[in-house]
Coordinates of C-alpha atoms and ligand atoms in Angstrom, one line a residue:
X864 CA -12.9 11.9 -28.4
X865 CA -14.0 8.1 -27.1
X866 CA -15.6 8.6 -23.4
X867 CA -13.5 6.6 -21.0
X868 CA -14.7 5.1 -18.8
X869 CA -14.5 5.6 -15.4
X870 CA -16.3 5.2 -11.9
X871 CA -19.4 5.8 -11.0
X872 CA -19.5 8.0 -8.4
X873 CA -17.5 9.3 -5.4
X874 CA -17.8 6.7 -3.1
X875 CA -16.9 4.2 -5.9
X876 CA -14.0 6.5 -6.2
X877 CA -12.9 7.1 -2.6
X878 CA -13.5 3.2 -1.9
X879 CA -11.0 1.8 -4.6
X880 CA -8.4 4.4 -3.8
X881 CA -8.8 3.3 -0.7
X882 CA -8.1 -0.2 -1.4
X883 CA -5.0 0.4 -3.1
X884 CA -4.1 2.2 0.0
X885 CA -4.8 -0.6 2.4
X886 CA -2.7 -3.3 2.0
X887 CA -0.7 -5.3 3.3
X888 CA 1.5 -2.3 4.4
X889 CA -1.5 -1.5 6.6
X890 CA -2.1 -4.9 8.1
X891 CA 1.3 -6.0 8.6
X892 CA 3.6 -3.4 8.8
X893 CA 2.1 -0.9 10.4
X894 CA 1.4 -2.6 13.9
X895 CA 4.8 -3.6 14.2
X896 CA 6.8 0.2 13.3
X897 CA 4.2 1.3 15.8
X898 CA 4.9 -1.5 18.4
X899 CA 8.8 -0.5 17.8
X900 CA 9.0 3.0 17.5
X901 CA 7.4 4.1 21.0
X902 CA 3.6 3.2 20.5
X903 CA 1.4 6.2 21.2
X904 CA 3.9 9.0 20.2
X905 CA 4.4 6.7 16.5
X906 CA 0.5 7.4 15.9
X907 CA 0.7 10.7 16.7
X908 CA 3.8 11.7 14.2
X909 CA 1.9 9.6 11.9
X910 CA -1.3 11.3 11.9
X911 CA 0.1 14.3 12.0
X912 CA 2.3 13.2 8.7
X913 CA -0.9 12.3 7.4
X914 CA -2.8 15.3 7.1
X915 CA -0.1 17.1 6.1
X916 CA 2.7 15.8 4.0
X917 CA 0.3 12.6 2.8
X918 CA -2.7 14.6 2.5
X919 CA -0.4 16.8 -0.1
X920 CA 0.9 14.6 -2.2
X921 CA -1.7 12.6 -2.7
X922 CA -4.3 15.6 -4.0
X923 CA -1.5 16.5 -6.5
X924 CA -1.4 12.8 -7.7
X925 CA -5.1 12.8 -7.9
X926 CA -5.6 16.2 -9.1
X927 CA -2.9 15.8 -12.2
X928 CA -4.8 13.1 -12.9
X929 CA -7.8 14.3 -13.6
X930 CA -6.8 17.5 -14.8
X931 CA -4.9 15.6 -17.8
X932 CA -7.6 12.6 -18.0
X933 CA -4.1 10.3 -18.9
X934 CA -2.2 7.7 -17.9
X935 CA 0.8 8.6 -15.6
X936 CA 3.2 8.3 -18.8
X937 CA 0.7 10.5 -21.1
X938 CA 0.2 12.9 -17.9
X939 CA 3.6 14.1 -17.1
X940 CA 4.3 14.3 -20.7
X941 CA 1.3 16.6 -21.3
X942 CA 2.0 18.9 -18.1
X943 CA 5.9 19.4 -19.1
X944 CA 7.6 17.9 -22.2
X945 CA 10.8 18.1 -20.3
X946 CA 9.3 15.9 -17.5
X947 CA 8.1 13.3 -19.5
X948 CA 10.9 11.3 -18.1
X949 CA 9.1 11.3 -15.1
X950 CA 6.2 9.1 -16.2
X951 CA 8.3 6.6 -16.9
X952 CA 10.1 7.1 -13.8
X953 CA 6.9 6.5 -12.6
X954 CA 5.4 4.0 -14.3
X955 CA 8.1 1.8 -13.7
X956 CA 7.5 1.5 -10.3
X957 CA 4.0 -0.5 -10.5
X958 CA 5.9 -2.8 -13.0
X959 CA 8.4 -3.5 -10.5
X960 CA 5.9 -4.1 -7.9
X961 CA 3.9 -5.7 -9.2
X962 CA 4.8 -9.1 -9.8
X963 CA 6.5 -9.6 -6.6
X964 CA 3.6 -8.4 -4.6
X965 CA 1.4 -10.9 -6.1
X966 CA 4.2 -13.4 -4.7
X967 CA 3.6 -12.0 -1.2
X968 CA -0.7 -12.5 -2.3
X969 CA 0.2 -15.9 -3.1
X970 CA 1.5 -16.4 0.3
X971 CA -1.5 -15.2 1.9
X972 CA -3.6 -17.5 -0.6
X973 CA -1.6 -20.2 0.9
X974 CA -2.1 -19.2 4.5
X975 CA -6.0 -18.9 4.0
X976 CA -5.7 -22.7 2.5
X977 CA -4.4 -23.5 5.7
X978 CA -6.9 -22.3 7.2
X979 CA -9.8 -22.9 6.0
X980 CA -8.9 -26.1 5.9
X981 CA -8.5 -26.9 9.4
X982 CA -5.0 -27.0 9.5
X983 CA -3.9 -24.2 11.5
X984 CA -2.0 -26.0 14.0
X985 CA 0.3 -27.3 11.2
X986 CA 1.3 -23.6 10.5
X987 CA 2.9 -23.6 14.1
X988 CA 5.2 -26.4 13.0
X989 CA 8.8 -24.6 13.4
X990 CA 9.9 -23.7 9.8
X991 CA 6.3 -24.2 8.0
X992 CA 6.6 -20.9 6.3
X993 CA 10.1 -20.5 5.4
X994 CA 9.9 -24.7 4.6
X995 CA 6.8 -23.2 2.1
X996 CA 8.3 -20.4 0.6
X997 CA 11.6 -21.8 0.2
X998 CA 10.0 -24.8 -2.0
X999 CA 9.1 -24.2 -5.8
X1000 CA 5.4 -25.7 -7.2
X1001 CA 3.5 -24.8 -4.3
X1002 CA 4.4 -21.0 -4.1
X1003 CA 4.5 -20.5 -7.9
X1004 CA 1.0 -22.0 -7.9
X1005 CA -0.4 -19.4 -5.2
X1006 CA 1.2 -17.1 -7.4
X1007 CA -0.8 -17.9 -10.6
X1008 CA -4.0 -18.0 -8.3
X1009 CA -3.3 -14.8 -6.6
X1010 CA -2.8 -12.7 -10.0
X1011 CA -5.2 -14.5 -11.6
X1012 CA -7.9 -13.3 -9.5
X1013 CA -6.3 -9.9 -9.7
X1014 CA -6.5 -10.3 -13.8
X1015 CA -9.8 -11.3 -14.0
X1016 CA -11.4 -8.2 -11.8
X1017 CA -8.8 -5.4 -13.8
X1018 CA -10.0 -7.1 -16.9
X1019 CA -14.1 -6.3 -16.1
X1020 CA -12.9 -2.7 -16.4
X1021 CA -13.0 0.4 -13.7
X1022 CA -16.7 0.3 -13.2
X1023 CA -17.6 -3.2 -13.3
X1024 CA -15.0 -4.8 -12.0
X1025 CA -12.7 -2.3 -9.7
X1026 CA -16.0 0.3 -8.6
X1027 CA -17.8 -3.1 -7.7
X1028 CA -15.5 -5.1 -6.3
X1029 CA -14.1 -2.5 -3.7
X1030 CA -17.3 -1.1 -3.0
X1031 CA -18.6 -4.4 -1.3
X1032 CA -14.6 -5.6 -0.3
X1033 CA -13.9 -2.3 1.4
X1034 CA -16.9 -2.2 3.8
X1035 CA -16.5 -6.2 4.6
X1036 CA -12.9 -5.3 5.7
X1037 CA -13.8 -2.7 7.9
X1038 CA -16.6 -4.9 9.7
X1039 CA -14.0 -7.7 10.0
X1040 CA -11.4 -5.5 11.2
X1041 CA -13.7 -3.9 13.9
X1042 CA -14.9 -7.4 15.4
X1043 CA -11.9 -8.9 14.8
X1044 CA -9.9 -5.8 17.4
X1045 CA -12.9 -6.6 19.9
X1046 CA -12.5 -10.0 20.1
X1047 CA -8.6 -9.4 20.1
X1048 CA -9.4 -6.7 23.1
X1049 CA -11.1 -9.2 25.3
X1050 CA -8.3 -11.5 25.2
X1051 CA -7.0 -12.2 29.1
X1052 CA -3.5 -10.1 28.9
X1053 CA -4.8 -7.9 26.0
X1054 CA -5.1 -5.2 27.9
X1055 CA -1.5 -4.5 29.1
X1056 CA -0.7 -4.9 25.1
X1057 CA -3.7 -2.0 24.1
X1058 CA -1.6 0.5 26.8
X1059 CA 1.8 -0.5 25.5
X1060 CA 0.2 0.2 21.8
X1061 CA -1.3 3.4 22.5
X1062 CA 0.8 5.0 25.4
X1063 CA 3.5 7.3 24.3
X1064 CA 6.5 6.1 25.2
X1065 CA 9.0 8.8 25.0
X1066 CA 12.0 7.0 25.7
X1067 CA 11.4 5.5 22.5
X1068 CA 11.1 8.3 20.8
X1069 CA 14.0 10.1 18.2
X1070 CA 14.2 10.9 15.0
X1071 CA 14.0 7.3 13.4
X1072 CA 10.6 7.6 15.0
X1073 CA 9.7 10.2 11.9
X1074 CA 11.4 8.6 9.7
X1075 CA 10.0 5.1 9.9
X1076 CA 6.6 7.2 10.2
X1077 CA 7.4 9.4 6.7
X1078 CA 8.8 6.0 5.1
X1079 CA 5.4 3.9 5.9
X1080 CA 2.5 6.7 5.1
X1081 CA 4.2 7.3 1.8
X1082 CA 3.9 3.4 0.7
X1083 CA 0.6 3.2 2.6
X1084 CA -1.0 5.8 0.6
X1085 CA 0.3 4.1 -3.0
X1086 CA 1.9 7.3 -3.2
X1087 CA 4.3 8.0 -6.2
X1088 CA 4.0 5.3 -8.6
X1089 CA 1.1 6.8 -10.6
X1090 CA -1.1 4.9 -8.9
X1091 CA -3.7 7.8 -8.1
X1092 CA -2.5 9.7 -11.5
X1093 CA -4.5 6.2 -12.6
X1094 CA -7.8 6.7 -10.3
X1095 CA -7.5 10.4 -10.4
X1096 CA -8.2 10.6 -14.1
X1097 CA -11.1 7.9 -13.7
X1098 CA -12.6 10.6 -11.5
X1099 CA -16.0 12.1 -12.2
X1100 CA -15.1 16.1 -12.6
X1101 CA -18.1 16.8 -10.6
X1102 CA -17.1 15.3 -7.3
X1103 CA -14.9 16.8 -4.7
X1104 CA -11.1 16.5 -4.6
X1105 CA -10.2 17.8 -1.2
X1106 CA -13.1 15.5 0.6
X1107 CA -12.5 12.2 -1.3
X1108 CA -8.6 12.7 -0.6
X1109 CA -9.8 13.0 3.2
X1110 CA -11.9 10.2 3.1
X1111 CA -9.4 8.3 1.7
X1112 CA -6.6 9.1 4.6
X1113 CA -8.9 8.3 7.3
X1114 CA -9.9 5.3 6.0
X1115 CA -6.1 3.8 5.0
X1116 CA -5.3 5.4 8.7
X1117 CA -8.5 3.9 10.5
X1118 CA -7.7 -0.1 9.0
X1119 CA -3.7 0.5 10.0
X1120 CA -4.9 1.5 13.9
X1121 CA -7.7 -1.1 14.0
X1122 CA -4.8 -3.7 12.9
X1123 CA -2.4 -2.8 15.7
X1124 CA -5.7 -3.1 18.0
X1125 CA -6.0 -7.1 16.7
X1126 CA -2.1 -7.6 16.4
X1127 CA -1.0 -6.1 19.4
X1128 CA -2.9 -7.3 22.2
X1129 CA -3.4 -10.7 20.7
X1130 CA 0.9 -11.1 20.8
X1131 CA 0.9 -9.7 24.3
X1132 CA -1.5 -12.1 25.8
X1133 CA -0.3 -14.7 23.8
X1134 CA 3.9 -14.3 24.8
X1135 CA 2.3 -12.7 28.6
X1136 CA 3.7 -9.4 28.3
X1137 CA 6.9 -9.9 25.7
X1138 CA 7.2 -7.3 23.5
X1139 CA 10.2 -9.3 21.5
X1140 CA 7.6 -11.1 19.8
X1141 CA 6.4 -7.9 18.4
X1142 CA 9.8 -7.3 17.1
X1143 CA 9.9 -10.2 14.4
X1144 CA 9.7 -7.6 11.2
X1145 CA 7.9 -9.4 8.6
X1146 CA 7.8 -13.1 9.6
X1147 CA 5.6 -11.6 12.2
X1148 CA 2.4 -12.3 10.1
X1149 CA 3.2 -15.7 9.2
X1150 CA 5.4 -17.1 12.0
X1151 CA 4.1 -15.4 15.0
X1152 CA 0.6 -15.3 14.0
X1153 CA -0.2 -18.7 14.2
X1154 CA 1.6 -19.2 17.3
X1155 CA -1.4 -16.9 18.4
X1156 CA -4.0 -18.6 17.1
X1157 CA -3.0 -21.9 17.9
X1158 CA -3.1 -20.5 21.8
X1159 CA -6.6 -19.0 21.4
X1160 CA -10.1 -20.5 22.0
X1161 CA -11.5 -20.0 18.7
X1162 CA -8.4 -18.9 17.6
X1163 CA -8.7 -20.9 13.7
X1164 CA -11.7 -19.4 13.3
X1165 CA -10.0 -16.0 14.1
X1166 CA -7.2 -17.2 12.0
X1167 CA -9.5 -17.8 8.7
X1168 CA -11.1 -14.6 9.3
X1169 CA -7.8 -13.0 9.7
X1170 CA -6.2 -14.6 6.5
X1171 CA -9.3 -13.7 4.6
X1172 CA -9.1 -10.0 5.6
X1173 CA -5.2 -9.7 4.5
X1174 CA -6.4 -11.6 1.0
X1175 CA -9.0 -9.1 0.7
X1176 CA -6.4 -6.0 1.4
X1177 CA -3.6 -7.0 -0.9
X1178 CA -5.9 -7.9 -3.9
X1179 CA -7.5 -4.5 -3.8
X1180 CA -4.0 -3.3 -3.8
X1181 CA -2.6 -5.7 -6.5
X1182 CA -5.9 -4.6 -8.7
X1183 CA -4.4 -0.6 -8.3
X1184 CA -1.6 -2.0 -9.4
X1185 CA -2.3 -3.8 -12.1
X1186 CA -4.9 -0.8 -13.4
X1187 CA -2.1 1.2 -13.4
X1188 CA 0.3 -0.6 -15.5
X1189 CA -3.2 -1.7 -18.3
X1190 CA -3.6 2.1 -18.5
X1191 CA -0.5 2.9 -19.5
X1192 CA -0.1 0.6 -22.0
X1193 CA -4.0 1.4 -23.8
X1194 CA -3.1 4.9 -23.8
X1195 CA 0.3 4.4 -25.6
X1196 CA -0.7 1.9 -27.6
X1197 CA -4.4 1.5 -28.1
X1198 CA -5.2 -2.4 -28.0
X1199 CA -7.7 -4.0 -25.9
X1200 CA -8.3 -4.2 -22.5
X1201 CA -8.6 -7.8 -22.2
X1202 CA -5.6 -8.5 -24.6
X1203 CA -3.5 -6.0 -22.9
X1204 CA -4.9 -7.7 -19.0
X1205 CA -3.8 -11.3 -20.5
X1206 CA -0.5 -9.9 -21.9
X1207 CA 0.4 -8.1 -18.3
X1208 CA -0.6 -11.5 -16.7
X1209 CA 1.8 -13.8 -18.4
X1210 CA 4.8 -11.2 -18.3
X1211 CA 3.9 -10.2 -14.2
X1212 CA 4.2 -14.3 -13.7
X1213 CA 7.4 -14.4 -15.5
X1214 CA 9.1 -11.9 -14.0
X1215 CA 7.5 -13.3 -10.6
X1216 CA 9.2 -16.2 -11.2
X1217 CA 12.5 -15.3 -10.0
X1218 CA 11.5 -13.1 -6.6
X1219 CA 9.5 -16.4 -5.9
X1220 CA 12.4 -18.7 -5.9
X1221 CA 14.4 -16.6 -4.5
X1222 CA 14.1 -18.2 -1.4
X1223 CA 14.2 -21.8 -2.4
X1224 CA 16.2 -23.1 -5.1
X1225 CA 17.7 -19.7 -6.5
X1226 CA 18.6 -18.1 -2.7
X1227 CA 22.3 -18.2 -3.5
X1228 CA 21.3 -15.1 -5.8
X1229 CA 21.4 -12.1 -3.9
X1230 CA 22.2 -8.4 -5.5
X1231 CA 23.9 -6.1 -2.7
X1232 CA 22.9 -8.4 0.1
X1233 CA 19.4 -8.5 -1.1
X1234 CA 17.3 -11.5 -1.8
X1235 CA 15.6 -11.2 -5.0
X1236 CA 12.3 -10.7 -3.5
X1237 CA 13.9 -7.6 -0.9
X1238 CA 16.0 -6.4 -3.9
X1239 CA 13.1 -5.0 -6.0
X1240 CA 11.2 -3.9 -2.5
X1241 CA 14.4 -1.6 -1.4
X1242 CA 14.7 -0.2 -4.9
X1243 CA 11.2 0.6 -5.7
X1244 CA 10.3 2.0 -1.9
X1245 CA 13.0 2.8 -1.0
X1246 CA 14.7 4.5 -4.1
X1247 CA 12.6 5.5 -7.1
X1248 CA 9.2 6.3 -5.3
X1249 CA 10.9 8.9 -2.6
X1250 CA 12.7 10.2 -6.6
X1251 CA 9.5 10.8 -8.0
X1252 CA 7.9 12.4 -5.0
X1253 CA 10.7 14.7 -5.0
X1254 CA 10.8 15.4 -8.4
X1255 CA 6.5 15.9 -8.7
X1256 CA 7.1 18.1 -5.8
X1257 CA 9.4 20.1 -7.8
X1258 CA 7.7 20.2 -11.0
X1259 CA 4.0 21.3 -9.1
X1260 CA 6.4 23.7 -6.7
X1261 CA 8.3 25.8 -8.5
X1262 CA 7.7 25.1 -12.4
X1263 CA 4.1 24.8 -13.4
X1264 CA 3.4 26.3 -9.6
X1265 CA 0.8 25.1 -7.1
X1266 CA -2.0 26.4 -8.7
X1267 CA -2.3 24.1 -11.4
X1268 CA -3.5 21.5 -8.0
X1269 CA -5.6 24.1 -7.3
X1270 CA -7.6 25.0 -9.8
X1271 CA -8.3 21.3 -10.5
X1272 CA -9.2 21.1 -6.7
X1273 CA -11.4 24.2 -6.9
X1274 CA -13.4 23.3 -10.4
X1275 CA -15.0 21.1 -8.0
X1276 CA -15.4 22.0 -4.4
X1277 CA -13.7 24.5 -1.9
X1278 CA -10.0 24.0 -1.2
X1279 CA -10.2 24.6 2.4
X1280 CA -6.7 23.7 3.2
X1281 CA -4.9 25.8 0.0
X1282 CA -2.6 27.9 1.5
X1283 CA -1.1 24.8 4.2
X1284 CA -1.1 22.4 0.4
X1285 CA 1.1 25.4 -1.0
X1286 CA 3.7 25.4 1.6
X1287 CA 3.7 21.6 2.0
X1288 CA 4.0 20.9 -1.5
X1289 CA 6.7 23.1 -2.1
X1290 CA 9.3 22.9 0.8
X1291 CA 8.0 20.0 3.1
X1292 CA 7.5 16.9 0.5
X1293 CA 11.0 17.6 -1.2
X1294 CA 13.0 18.2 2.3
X1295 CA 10.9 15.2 3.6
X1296 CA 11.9 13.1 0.1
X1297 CA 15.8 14.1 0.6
X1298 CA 15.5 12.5 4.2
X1299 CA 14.3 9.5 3.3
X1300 CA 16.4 9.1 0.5
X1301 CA 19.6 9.8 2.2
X1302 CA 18.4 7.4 5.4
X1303 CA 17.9 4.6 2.8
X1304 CA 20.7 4.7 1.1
X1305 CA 22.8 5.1 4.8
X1306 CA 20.6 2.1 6.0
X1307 CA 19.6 4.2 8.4
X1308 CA 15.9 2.6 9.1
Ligands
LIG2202 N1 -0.5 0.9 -0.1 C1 -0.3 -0.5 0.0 C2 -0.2 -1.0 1.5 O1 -0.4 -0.3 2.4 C3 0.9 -1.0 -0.6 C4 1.0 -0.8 -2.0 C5 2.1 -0.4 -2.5 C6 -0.1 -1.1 -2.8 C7 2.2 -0.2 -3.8 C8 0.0 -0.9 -4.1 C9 1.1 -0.5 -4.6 O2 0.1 -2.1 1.7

């Protein structure tokens, strides 16, 4: 059989992983669930979530991965002929992702224009970003930027272009994240907004607290989507399961924390103590933001640096993403890397198109109250990945049995934490799956 190729070593690995984990849902959403759902006590359910729950489905991922050495499509097929539906179950969701995430990464390429241009204060203009993505050329053309740049590093291959590029993006975003919390720290007013982040607030506290928590560590971690099926079977067979899976949680928790520390504080000695401008969901990055910056000494510079960070967190996650959907389609059909990376490009931008415009000149579209953009979000997060959590869970539960993790985990290290993995996998993922499934479709979060 051809060798395939594949990274280099652990930390290559663990550091790519990584940056499909961090993303966007790190840097942006994360801060603000935390802000919402009772500050301290929201890290502590999530951490705990983390080590358990994530921390489980995420060495099965990884492990069936490099068990079978396939694709997510090949893998299910391989473990279970009956569950072959479940690859493509799978594999679907990156495709569906994809393109509109590189809309989101266009956005961000936009934002970074602005300021590294020296136009920050222009972003403060009311209606700038809903003015921008609401026009047609000048998203579309972010777009094309965005996923080229995501093209050309999936098309170097898994050593050269994904082991290199997230082994000097990853460490960069740390450093930038750290200085960029400190600087946010010293901020006059910062300080009430650290204790409001990291106080528990128990008032705050109920079960949506959980369930926001389960709902944002399962997209954090890129599980479910056969993202780290993808990485898992790029593995070296050599390197240790159990600690790379660690490594990877404490770095994808580490960069979410560190971005409430930058967020936070920075919004509460910007508005003097008003926590509603924590509250603004998703325009909170590009409305709110530069509101902040605008106010701070420095503040374009932190801006830049800011914008620079996201670009770097979403195109490590939009090269996962990509990877996974390039594998796939070599491994079912054979042709080129290069040819298959150009063909994925065109039809991502394609089917971008739509999501993109969707809030310009095609916003009367919208499918159950959805815009197109939020459409494919709900049904990929909130649908079809908790569906194939639930249904992996089953499959490694109760038909091929937990073992089959474990003897992939063992062939390679000590599985320290076996017996917990055993329960978890088998009653706590599909009972946790059920809950998020039935709050999404009762709108319940
Ligand atoms: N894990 C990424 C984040 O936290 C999101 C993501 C989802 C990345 C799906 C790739 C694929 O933002």
């Amino acid at each position: 059989m051809e060798k395939k190729s594949g990274f280099s070593s652990r930390l290559g690995f663990v550091l790519a992983a990584a940056g499909s984990a961090v993303g966007l849902g790190n840097i942006w959403r994360f801060p603000y669930l935390a802000a919402k759902y009772g500050g301290g006590i929201f890290l502590l359910v999530y951490l705990i979530l983390a080590v358990t729950f994530g921390f489980a489905l995420m060495i099965t991922e990884i492990a069936i991965g490099r068990k079978t050495g396939k694709s997510t499509i090949s893998a299910y097929c391989m473990i279970d002929k009956r569950f072959s539906f479940l690859g493509y179950l799978a594999s679907l969701v990156p495709i569906i992702i994809f393109p509109y995430y590189c809309v989101i990464g266009g956005w961000v390429v936009k934002f970074l224009g602005v300021y590294a241009s020296g136009q920050g204060h222009a972003a403060t203009a009311e209606d700038y970003f809903s003015n921008f993505i609401g026009s047609s050329a000048g998203p579309l053309v972010c777009l094309a930027i965005f996923l080229f740049l995501t093209s050309l590093v999936v098309m170097l291959g898994v050593e050269k272009g994904i082991e290199k590029v997230s082994k000097f993006l990853m460490p960069v975003l740390i450093l930038m994240s750290v200085g960029t919390a400190i600087y946010s720290l010293t901020l006059d007013g910062a300080m009430e907004g650290l204790v409001y982040y990291i106080k528990p607030n128990f008032s705050e506290f109920s079960i949506k607290t959980i369930v926001a928590a389960m709902g944002q560590l399962f997209y954090s971690m890129s599980l479910a989507m056969g993202i780290m099926v993808t990485y898992g079977s790029y593995m070296r067979k050599e390197d240790d399961l159990e600690k790379s899976v660690r490594n990877i949680e404490i770095f994808d928790t580490l960069i979410a924390f560190l971005s409430g520390m930058m967020i936070v504080p920075a919004v509460f000695a910007f508005s003097g103590g008003n926590k509603d401008a924590l509250n603004k969901g998703p325009t909170l990055m590009f409305v709110t933001l530069p509101d902040v910056f605008d106010s701070m000494k420095g503040g374009h510079i932190f801006g830049l640096i800011f914008f620079l960070l996201v670009l770097f967190a979403a195109l490590t996650s939009a090269i996962s993403l990509m990877e996974t959907i390039v594998s796939i389609i070599s491994d079912k059909f054979g042709f080129g890397r290069k040819k298959i990376c150009i063909g994925v490009m065109i039809f991502s931008f394609i089917i971008a198109i739509p999501s993109s415009l969707g809030f310009g000149v095609l916003s009367h579209i919208t499918i159950f109250g959805y815009s197109i953009l939020d459409f494919f979000d709900f049904i990929s997060n909130n649908i079809m990945m908790p569906v194939v959590a639930l249904i992996t869970a089953i499959l490694i539960g109760f038909i091929v049995k937990p073992k089959f993790v474990s003897d992939e985990v063992e062939s390679s290290g000590k599985f320290k934490s076996k017996k917990m993995f055993e329960v978890i996998i088998k009653y706590v993922v599909p009972v946790c799956m059920l809950i998020i499934l039935i709050s999404s479709l009762a709108g319940y979060v």
